[in-house]
mmCIF file of C-alpha atoms in Angstrom:
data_model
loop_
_atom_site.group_PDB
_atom_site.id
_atom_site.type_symbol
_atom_site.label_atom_id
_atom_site.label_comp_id
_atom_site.label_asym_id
_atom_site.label_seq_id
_atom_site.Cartn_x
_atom_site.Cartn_y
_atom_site.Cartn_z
ATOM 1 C CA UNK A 18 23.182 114.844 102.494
ATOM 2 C CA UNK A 19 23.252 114.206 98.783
ATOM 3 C CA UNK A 20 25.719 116.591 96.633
ATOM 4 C CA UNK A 21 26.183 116.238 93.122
ATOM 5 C CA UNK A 22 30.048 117.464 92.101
ATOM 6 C CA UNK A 23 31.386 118.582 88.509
ATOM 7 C CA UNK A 24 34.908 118.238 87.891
ATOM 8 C CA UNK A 25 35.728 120.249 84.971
ATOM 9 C CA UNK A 26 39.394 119.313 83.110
ATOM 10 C CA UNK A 27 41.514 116.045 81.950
ATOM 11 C CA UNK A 28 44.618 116.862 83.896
ATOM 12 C CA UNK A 29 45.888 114.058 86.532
ATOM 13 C CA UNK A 30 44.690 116.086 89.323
ATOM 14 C CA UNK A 31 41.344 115.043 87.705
ATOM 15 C CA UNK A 32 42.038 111.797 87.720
ATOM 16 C CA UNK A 33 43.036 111.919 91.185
ATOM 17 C CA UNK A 34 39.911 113.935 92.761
ATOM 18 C CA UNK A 35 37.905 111.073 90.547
ATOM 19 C CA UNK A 36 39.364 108.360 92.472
ATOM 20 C CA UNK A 37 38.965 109.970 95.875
ATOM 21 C CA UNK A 38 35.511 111.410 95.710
ATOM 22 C CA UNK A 39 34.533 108.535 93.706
ATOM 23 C CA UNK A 40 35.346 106.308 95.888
ATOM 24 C CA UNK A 41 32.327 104.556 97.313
ATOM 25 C CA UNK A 42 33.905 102.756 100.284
ATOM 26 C CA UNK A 43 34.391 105.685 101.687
ATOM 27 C CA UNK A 44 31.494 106.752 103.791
ATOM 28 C CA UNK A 45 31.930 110.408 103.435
ATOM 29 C CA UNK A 46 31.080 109.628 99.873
ATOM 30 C CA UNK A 47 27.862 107.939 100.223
ATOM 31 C CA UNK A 48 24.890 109.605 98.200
ATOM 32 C CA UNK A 49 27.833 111.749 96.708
ATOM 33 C CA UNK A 50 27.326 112.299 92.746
ATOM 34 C CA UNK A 51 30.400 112.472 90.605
ATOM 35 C CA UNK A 52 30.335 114.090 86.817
ATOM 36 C CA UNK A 53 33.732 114.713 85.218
ATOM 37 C CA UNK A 54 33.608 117.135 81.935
ATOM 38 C CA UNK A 55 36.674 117.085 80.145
ATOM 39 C CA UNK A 56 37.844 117.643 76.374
ATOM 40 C CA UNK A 57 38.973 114.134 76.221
ATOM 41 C CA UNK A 58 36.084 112.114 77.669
ATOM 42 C CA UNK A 59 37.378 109.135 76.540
ATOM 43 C CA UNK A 60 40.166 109.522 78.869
ATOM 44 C CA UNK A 61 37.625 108.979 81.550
ATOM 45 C CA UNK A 62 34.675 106.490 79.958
ATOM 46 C CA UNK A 63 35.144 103.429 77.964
ATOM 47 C CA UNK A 64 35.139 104.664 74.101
ATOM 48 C CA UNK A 65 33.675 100.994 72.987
ATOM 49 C CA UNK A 66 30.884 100.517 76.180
ATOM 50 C CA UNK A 67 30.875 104.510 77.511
ATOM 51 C CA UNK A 68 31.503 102.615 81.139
ATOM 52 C CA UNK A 69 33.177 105.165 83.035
ATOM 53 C CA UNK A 70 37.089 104.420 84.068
ATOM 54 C CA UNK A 71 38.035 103.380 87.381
ATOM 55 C CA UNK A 72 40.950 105.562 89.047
ATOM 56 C CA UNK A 73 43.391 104.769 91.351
ATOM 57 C CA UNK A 74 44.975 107.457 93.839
ATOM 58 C CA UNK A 75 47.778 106.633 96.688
ATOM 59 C CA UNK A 76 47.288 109.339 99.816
ATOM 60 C CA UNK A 77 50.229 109.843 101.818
ATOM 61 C CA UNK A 78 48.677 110.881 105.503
ATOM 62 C CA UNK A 79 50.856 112.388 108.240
ATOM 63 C CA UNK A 80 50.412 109.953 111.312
ATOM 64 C CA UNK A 81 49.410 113.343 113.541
ATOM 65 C CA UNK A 82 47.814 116.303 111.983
ATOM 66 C CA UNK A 83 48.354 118.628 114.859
ATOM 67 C CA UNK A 84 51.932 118.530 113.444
ATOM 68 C CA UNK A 85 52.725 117.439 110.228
ATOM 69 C CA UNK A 86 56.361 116.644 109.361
ATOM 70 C CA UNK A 87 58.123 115.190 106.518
ATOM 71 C CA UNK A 88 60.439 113.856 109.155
ATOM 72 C CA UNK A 89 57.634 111.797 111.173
ATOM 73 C CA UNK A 90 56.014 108.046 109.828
ATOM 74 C CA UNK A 91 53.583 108.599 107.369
ATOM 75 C CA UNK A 92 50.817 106.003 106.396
ATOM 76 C CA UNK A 93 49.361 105.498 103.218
ATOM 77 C CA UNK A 94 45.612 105.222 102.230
ATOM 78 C CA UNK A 95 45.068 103.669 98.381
ATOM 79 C CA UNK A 96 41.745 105.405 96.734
ATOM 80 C CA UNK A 97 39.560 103.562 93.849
ATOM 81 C CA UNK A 98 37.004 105.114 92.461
ATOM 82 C CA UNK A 99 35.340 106.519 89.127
ATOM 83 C CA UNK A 100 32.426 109.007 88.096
ATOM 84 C CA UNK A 101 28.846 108.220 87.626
ATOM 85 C CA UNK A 102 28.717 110.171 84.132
ATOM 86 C CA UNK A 103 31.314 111.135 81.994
ATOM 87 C CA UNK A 104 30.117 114.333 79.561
ATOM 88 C CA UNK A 105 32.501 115.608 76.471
ATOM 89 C CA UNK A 106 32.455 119.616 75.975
ATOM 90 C CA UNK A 107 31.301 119.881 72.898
ATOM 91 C CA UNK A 108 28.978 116.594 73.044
ATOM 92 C CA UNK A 109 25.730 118.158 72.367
ATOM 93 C CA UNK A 110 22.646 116.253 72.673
ATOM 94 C CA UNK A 111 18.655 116.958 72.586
ATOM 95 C CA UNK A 112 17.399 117.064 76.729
ATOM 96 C CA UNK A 113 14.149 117.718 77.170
ATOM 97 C CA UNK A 114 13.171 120.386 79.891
ATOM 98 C CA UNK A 115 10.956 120.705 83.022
ATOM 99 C CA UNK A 116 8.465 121.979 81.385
ATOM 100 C CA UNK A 117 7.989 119.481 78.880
ATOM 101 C CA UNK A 118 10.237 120.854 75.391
ATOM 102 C CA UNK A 119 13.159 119.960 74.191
ATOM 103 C CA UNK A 120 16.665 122.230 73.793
ATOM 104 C CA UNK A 121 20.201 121.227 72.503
ATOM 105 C CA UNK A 122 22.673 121.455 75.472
ATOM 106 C CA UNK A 123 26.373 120.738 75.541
ATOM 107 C CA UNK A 124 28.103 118.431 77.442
ATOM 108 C CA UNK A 125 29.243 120.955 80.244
ATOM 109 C CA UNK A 126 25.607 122.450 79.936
ATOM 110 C CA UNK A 127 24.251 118.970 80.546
ATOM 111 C CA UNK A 128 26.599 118.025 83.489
ATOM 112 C CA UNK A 129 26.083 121.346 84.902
ATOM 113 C CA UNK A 130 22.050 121.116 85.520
ATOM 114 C CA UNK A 131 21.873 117.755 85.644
ATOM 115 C CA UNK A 132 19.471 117.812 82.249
ATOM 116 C CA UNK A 133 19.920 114.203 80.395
ATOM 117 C CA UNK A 134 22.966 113.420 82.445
ATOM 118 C CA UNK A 135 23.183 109.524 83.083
ATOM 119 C CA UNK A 136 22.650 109.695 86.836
ATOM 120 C CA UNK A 137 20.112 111.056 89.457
ATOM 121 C CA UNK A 138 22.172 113.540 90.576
ATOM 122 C CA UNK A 139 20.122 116.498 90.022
ATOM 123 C CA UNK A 140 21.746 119.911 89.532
ATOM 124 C CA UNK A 141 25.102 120.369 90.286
ATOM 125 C CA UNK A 142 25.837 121.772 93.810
#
């Protein structure tokens, strides 16, 4: 099933969800669409080529889920992954509509619907 995801922020956590969900060796992620809308955009695309930034994440997993414990082995899973479009709040741009005119939309606007976002996402989910 395709789903199209918005992460709104710049914090770490961010960064982190961006490297899991973004990850595309995961199979759980595949036909998965990633949009991050942050502040800081550059923090998250290339400010020279507006490539988005690859993320890194470390997962601690409990060996057993039935019973988690800080005492029992753990194993580690690394995550590497980035967004397909990176959109800046207040980065307004001209998108033109379904029904054939054109409107200014902001960045979370645009990441939101899906409406001249970089990807072929669709709406957000």
């Amino acid at each position: 099933r395709r789903q199209t995801t918005v992460l709104i922020g710049g914090s770490n956590g961010t960064a982190a969800l961006t490297a899991i969900l973004g990850d595309q060796s995961e199979p759980a992620n595949s036909g998965h669409t990633l949009r991050v809308a942050s502040r800081n955009p550059s923090r998250f695309a290339d400010a020279t080529t507006g490539r988005p930034v690859r993320w890194r994440c470390d997962e601690q997993k409990p060996f057993s889920d039935l019973v988690p414990s800080t005492m029992l082995p753990t194993s580690w899973t690394a995550h590497v992954g980035e967004p397909d479009s990176v959109f800046g709040y207040d980065d307004a741009r001209e998108v033109r509509l379904r029904d054939g005119s054109t409107a200014m939309y902001g960045g979370l606007e645009r990441a939101i619907s899906g409406l001249g976002a970089d990807d072929d996402g669709g709406a957000a989910d």
